[in-house]
Short mmCIF file of C-alpha atoms in Angstrom, two decimals:
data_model
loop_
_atom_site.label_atom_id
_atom_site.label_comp_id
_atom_site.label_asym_id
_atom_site.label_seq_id
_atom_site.Cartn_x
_atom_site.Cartn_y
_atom_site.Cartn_z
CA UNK S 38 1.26 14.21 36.32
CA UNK S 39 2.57 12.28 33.30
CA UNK S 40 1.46 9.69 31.26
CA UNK S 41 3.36 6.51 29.59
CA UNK S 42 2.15 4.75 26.38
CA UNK S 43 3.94 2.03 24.33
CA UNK S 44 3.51 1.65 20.64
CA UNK S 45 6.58 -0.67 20.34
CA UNK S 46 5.59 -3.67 17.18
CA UNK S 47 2.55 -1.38 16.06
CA UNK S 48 1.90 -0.42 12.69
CA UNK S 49 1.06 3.01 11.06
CA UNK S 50 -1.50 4.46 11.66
CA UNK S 51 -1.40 3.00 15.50
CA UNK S 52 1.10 5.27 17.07
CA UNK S 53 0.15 8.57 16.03
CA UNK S 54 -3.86 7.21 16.89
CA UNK S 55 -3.12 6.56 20.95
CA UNK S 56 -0.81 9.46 21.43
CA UNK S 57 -3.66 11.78 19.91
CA UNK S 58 -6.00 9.74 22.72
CA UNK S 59 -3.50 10.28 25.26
CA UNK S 60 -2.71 14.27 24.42
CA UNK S 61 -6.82 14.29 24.71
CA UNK S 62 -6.36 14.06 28.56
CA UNK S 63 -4.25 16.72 28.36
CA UNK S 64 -1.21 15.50 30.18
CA UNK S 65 1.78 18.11 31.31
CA UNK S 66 4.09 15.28 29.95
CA UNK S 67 4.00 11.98 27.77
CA UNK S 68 6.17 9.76 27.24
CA UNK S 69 6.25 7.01 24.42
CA UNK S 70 8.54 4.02 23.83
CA UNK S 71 8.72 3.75 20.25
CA UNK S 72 11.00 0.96 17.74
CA UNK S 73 10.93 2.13 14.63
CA UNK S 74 11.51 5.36 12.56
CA UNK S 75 8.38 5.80 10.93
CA UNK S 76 6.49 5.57 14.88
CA UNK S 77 8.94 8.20 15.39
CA UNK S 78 8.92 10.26 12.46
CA UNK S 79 4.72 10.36 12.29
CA UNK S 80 4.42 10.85 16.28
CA UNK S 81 7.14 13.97 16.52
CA UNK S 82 5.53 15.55 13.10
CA UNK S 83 2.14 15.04 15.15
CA UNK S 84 3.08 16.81 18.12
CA UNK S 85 4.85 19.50 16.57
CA UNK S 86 1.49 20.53 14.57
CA UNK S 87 -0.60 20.42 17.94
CA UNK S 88 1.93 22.99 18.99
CA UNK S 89 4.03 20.64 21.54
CA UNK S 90 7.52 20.35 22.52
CA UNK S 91 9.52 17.16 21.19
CA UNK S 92 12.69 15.47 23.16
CA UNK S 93 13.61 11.84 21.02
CA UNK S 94 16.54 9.82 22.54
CA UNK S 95 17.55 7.28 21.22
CA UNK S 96 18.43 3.83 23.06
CA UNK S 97 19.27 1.11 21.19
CA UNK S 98 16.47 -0.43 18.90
CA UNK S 99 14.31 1.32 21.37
CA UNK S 100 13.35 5.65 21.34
CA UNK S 101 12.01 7.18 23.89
CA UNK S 102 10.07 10.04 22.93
CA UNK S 103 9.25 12.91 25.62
CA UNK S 104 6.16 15.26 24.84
CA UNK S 105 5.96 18.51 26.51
CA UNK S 106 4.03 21.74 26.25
CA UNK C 161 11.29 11.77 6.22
CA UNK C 162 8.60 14.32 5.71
CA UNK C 163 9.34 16.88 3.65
CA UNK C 164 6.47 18.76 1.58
CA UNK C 165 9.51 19.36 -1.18
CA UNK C 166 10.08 15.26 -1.27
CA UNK C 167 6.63 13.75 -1.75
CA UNK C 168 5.87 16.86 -4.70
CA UNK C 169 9.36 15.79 -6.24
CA UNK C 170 8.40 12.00 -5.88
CA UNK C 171 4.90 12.45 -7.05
CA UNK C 172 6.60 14.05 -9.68
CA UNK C 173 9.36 11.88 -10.76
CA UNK C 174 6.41 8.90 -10.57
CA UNK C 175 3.99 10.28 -12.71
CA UNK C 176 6.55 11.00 -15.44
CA UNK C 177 7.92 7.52 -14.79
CA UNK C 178 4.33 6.37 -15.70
CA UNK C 179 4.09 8.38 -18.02
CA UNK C 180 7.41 7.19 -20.20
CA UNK C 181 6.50 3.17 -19.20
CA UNK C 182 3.67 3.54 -21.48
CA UNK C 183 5.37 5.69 -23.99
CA UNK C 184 7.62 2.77 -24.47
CA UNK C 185 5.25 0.08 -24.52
CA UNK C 186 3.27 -0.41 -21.09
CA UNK C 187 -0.47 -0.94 -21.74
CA UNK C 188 -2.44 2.54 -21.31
CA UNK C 189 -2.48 3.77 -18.15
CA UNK C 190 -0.17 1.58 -16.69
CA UNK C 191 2.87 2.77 -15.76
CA UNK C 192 2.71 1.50 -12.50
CA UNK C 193 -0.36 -0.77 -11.20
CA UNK C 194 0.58 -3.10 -8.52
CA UNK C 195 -2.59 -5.27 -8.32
CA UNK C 196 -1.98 -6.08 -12.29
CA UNK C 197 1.68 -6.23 -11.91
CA UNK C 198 1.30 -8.81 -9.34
CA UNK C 199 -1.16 -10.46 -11.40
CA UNK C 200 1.29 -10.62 -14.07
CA UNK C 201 4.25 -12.07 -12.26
CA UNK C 202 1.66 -14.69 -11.13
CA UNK C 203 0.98 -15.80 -14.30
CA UNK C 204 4.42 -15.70 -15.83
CA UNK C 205 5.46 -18.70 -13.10
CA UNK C 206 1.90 -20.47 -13.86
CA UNK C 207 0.03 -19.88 -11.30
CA UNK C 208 -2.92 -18.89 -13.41
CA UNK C 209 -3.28 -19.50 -17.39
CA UNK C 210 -5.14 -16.30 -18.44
CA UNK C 211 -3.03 -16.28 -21.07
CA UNK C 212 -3.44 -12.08 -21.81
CA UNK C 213 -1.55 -11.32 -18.42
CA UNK C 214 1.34 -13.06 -18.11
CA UNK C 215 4.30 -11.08 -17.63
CA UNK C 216 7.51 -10.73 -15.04
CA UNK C 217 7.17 -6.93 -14.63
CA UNK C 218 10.39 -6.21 -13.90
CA UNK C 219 8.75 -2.47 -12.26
CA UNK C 220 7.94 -4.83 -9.17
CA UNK C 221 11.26 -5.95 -9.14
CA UNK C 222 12.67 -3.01 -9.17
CA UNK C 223 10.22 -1.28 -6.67
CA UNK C 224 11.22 -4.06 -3.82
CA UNK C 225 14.78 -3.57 -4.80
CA UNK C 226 15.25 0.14 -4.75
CA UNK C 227 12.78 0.02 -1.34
CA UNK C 228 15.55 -2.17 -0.20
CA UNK C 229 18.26 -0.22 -1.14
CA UNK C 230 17.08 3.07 0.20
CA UNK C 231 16.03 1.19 3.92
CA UNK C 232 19.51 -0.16 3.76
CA UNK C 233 21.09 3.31 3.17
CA UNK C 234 19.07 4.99 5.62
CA UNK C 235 19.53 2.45 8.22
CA UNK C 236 15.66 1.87 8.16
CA UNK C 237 16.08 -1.87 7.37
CA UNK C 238 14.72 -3.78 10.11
CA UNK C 239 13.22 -7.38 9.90
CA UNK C 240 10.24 -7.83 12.12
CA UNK C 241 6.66 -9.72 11.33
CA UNK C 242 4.19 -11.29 13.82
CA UNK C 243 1.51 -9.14 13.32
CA UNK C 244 -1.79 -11.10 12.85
CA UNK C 245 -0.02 -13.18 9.82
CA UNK C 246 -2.66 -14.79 7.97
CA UNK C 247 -5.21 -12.17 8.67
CA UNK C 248 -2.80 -9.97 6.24
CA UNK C 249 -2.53 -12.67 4.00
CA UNK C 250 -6.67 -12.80 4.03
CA UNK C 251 -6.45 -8.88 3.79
CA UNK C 252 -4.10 -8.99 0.66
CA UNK C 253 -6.26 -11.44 -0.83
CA UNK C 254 -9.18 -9.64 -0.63
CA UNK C 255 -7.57 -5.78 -1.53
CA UNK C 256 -6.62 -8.34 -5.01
CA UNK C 257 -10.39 -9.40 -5.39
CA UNK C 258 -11.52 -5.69 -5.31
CA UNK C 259 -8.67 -4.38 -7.12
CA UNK C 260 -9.62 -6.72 -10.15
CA UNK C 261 -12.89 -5.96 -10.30
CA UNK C 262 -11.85 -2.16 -10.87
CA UNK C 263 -8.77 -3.14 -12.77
CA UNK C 264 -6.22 -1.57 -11.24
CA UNK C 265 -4.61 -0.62 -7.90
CA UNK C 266 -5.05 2.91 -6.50
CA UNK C 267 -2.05 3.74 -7.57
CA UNK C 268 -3.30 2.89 -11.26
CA UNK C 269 -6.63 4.44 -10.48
CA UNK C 270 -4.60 7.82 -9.99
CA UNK C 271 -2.76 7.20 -13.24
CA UNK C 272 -6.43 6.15 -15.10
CA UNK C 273 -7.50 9.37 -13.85
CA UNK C 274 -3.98 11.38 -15.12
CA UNK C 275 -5.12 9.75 -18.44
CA UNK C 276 -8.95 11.17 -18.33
CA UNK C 277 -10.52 7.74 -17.60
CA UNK C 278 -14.22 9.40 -16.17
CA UNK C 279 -14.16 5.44 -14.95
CA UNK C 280 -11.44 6.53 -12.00
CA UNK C 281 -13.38 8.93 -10.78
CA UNK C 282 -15.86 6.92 -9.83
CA UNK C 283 -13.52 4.27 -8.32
CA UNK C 284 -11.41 7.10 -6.28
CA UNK C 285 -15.23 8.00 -4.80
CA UNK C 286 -15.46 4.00 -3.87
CA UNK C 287 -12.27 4.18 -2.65
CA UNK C 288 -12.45 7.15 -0.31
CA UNK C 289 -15.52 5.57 1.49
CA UNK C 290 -14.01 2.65 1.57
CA UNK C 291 -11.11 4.60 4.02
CA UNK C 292 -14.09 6.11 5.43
CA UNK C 293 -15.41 2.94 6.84
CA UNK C 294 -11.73 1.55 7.82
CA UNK C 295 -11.79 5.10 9.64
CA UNK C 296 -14.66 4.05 11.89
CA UNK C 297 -12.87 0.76 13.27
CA UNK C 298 -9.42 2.23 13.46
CA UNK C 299 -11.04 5.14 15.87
CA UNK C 300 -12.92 2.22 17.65
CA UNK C 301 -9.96 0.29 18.63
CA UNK C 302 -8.59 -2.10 15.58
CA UNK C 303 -5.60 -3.68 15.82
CA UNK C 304 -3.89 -6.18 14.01
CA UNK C 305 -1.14 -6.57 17.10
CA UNK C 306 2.08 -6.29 17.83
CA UNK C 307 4.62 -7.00 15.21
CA UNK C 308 8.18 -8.57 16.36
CA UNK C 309 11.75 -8.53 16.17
CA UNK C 310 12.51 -11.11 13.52
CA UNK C 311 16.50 -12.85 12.58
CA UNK C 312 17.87 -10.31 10.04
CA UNK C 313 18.16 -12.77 7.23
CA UNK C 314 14.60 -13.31 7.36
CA UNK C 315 13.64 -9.93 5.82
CA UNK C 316 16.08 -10.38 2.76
CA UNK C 317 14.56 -13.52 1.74
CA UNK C 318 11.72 -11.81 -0.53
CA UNK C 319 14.17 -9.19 -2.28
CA UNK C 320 16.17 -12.71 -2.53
CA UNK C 321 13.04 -13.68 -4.42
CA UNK C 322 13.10 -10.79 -6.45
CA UNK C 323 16.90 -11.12 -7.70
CA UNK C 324 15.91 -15.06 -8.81
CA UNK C 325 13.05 -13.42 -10.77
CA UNK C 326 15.13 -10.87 -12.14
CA UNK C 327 17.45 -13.53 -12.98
CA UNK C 328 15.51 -16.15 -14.62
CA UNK C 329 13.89 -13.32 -16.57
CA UNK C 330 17.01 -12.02 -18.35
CA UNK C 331 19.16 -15.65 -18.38
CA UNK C 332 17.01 -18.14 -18.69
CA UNK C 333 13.18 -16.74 -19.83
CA UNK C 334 12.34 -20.34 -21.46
CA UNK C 335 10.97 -21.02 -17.28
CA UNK C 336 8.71 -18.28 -18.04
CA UNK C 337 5.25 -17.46 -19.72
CA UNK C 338 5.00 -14.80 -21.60
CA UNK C 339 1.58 -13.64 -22.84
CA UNK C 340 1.54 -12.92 -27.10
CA UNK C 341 -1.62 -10.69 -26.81
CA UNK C 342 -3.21 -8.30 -24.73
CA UNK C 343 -1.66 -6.11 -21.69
CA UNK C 344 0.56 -9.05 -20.61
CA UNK C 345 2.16 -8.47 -24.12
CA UNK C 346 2.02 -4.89 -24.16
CA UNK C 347 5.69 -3.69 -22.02
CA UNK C 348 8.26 -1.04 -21.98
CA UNK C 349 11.83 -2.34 -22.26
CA UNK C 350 13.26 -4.64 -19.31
CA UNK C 351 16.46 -2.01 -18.53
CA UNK C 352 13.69 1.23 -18.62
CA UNK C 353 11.52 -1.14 -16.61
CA UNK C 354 14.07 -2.17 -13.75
CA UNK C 355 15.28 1.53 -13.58
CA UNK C 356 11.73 3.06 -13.50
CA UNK C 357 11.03 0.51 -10.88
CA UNK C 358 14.19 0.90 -8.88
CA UNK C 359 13.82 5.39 -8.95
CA UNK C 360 10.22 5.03 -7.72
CA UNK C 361 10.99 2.40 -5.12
CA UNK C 362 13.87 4.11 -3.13
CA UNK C 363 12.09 7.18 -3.35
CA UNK C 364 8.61 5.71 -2.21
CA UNK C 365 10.45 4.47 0.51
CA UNK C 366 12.20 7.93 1.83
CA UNK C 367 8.61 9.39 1.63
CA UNK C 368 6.50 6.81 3.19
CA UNK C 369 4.38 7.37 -0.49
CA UNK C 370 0.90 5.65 0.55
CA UNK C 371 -2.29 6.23 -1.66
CA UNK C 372 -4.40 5.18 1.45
CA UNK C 373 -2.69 7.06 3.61
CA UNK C 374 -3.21 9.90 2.00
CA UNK C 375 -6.65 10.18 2.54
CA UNK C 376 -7.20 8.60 5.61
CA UNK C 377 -4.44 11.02 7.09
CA UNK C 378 -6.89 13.85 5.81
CA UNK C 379 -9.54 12.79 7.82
CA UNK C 380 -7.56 11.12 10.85
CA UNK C 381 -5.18 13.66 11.58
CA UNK C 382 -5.75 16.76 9.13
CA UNK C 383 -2.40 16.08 7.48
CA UNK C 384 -2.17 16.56 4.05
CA UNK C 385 1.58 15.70 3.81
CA UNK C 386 0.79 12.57 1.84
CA UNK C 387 -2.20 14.03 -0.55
CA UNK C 388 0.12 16.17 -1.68
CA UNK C 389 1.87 13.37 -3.54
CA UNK C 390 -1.14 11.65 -3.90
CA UNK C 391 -2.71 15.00 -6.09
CA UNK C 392 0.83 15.61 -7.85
CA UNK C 393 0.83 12.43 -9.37
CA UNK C 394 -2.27 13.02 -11.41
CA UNK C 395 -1.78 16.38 -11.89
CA UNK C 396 1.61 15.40 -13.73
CA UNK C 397 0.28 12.22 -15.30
CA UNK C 398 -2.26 14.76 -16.68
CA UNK C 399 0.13 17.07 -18.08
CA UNK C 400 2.34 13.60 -19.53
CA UNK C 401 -0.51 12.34 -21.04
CA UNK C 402 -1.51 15.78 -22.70
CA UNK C 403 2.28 16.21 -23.95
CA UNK C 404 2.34 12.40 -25.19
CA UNK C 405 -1.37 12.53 -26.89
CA UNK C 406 -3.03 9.87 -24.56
CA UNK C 407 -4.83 12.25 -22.63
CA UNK C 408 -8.52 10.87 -23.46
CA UNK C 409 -11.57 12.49 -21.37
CA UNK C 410 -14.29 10.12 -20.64
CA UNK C 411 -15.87 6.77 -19.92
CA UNK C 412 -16.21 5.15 -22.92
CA UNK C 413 -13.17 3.25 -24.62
CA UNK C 414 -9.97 3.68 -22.01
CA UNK C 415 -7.86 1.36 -21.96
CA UNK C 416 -7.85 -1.83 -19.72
CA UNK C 417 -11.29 -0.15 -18.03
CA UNK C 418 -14.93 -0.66 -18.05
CA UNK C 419 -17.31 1.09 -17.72
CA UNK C 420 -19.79 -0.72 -14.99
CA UNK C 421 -19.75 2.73 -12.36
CA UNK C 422 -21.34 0.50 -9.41
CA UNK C 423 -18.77 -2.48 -9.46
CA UNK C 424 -16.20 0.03 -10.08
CA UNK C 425 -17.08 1.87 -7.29
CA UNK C 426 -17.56 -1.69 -4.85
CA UNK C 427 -14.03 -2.52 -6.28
CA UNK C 428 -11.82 0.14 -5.07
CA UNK C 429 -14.18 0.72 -1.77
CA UNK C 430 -12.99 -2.83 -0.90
CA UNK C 431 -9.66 -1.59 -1.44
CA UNK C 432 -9.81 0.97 0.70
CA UNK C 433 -11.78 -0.44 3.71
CA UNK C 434 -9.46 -3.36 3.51
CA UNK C 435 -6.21 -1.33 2.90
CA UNK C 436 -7.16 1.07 5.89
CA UNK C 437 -7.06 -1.98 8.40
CA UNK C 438 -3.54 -3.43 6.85
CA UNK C 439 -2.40 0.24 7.35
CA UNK C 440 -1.05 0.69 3.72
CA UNK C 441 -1.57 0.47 -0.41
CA UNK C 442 -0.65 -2.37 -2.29
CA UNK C 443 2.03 0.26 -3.24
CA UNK C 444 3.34 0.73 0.27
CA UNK C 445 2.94 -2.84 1.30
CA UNK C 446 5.52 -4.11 -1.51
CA UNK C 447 7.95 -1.23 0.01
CA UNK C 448 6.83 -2.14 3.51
CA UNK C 449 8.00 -5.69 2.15
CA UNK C 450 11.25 -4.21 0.95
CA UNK C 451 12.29 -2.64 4.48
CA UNK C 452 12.19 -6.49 6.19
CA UNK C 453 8.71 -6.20 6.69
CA UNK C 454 7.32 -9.93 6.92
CA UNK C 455 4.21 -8.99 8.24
CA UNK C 456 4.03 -7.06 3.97
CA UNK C 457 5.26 -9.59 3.01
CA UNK C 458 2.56 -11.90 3.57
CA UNK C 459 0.07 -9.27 2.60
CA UNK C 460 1.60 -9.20 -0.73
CA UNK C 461 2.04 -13.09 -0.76
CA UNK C 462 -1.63 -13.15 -0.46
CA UNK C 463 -2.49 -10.43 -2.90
CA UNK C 464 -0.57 -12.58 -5.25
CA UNK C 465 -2.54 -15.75 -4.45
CA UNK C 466 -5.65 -13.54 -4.61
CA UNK C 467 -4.46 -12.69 -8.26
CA UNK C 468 -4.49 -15.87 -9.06
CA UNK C 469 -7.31 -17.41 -7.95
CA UNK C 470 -9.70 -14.18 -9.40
CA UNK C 471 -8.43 -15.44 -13.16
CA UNK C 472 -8.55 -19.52 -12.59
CA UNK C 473 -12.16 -18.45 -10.57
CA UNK C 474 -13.21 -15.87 -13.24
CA UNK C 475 -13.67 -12.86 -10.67
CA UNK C 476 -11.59 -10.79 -12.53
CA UNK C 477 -13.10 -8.12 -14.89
CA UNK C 478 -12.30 -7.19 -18.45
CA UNK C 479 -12.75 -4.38 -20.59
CA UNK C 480 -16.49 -6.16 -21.58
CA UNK C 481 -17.32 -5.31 -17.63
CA UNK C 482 -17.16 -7.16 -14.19
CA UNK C 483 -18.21 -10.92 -14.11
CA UNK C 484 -21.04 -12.85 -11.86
CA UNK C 485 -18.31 -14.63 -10.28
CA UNK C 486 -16.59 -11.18 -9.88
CA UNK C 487 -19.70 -9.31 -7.84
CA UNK C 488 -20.27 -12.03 -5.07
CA UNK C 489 -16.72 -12.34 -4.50
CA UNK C 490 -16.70 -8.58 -3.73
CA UNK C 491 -19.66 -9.36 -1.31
CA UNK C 492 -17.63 -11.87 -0.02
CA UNK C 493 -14.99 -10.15 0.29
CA UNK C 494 -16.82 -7.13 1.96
CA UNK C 495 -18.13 -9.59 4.56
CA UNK C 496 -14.55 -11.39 5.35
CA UNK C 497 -12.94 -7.61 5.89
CA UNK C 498 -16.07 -6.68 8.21
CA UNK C 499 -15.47 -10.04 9.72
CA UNK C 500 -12.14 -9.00 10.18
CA UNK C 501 -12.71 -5.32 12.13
CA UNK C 502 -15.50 -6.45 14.09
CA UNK C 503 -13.01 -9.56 15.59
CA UNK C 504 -9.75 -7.20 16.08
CA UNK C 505 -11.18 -4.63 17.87
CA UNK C 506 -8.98 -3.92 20.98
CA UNK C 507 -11.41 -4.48 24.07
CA UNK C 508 -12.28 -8.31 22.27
CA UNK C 509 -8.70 -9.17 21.71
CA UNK C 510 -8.42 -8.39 25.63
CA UNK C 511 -10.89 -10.69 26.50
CA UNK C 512 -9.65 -13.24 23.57
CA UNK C 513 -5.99 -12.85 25.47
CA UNK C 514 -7.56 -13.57 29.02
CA UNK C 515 -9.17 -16.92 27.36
CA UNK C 516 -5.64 -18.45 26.48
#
């Protein structure tokens, strides 16, 4: 089961707030379309401190961020 | 880029910067304030007469420039804006109201407090709860939207702005007004000023410096990346100001302060509450601005028409206290911003959306 959320156009502290919501569920996998560095930067340091994997591609303007255990 | 090693070194570097401005001629305590700055710059082009702060702080200029820079260099330069436009401008506006009434931003309030201004202290408490309270809508749901791709020249206009400023200040200063007494007159050299300005801007920008965002990631998340700055700063402006001899402890007597603890403390909570919801200091909104960031942009547009309109309005306080005029606009303005989080909480825009 995976989960999708996009925090493309939102502002700090957005991003980091509904992927906390959506690790709450406790999902095997998320992944997050993201378009700008600081989304990207706060979300991965996020993650990393709750103890979850990281996978960032980027494509385009656009990331794609992949959040694993 | 988050790096515990970066925000210590910029904390650093900015609280000696501070430190030196007023060495060389900034009033005390004010290194770096971007609500009085602001205030400054908007009565050097006339847009208020109080003639005691008027003043093209070339800091400003050089903290949009050296955000721009740095975005630039790191590829981090993106215009985009759309985001709930005039509520930001409201937002600005108000952070302004609440900032005057303290007299300072909260980057200055960290700076009064490096100085021993007891004042501060009380102000930083305001402030906190006023993050606090942001806190509560932010968990609930608040959002000021999407923000959008925007066409690249767009975001250079207001560094554009800048370089005129810069300009006009060094060739042709006659456009200008300068004030002859009190902290408009009171300024460390242009060149020191710029520079100062320019070091604290790209560096701000590289470590996403936010006074908010310091404490509300303390609460929000349990990340103290940005506190660390937030306490090195005062724990260096503390060690300048012993080294320099303008270390002062107390209430009483600090300069450009007073001493009125509950106003002070209404001031910078309206500063916080409001700066929670625009996501960012006054501080981080002019870098914000720097980076192509119209939706900053506008915030700061409006701080500077706040700035304005608390000296031709007299809501601004002076070292004799806060005025009449002063207090209700702080209600006022504490009744716009809960205006403003009740209205943008996500579940009502929904319905709001379905409407159109």
């Amino acid at each position: 089961m995976s989960n999708q959320i996009d925090v493309r156009g939102l502002s700090c502290p957005q991003p980091v707030l509904l992927t906390k919501k959506a690790l709450a569920d406790n999902p095997e996998k998320l992944q997050i379309v993201a378009d700008n560095d600081v989304a990207v930067e706060n979300i991965s340091y996020f993650c990393k401190k709750q103890g979850y994997k990281i996978d960032v591609t980027e494509d385009g303007e656009e990331y794609q961020i992949i959040v694993s255990k | 880029m988050k790096s515990k090693k970066l925000i210590i070194l910029v904390g650093a570097i900015l609280g000696i910067a501070a430190v030196l401005l007023v060495k060389f001629g900034n009033p005390g305590n004010m290194g770096f304030c971007i609500a009085c700055f602001l205030r400054d710059i908007a009565g050097s082009v006339g847009l208020h007469q109080a003639a005691v702060v008027q003043y093209a702080r070339p800091e400003i200029i050089g903290l949009i420039l050296g955000g721009m820079i740095m975005a630039l260099a790191g590829r981090e330069f993106k215009s985009r804006g759309g985001s709930s436009p005039f509520t930001r401008f409201i937002l600005g506006f108000v952070v302004m109201v609440g900032a005057l009434m303290f007299l300072g931003c909260p980057l200055r309030m960290m700076l009064r407090i490096g100085g021993g201004d007891l004042n501060a202290i009380v102000g930083l408490i305001g402030f906190i709860g006023g993050i606090l309270l942001g806190i509560v809508f932010l968990n609930r749901g608040f959002t000021l939207q999407r923000t959008y791709k925007l066409h690249k020249i767009e975001g250079f206009l207001f560094p554009g702005v800048m370089v005129a400023l810069l300009v006009i200040l060094i060739v042709i200063p006659t456009l200008l007004i300068f004030s002859t007494e009190g902290p408009g007159s009171m300024h460390a050299p242009i060149l020191l000023s710029l520079v100062a300005g320019l070091v604290v801007g790209a560096l701000a920008q590289k470590s996403r410096l936010c006074t908010m965002g310091a404490v509300r990631d303390v609460f929000l998340f349990k990340d103290y990346y940005l506190l660390t700055g937030f306490v090195t700063i005062i724990v260096v402006a503390i060690i300048g100001n012993l080294i320099t001899g303008t270390f002062s402890l107390g209430f009483a007597d600090q300069p450009v302060a007073h001493t009125d603890g509950l106003w002070n403390f209404l001031g910078m909570a309206l500063v916080g509450f409001a700066s929670a919801l625009l996501g960012g200091c006054p501080l981080r909104q002019l870098i914000l601005s720097a980076e192509g960031n119209i939706d900053s942009v506008i915030t700061t547009v409006g701080m500077i028409a706040g700035a304005a309109i608390c000296h031709n309005f007299g809501l601004a306080s002076s070292a004799k206290g806060a005025t009449f005029n002063g207090q209700v606009a702080v209600i006022i303005g504490f009744i716009v911003v809960f205006i403003i989080a009740f209205t943008n909480l996500q579940k009502k825009k929904k319905e709001g959306a379905a409407n159109e």
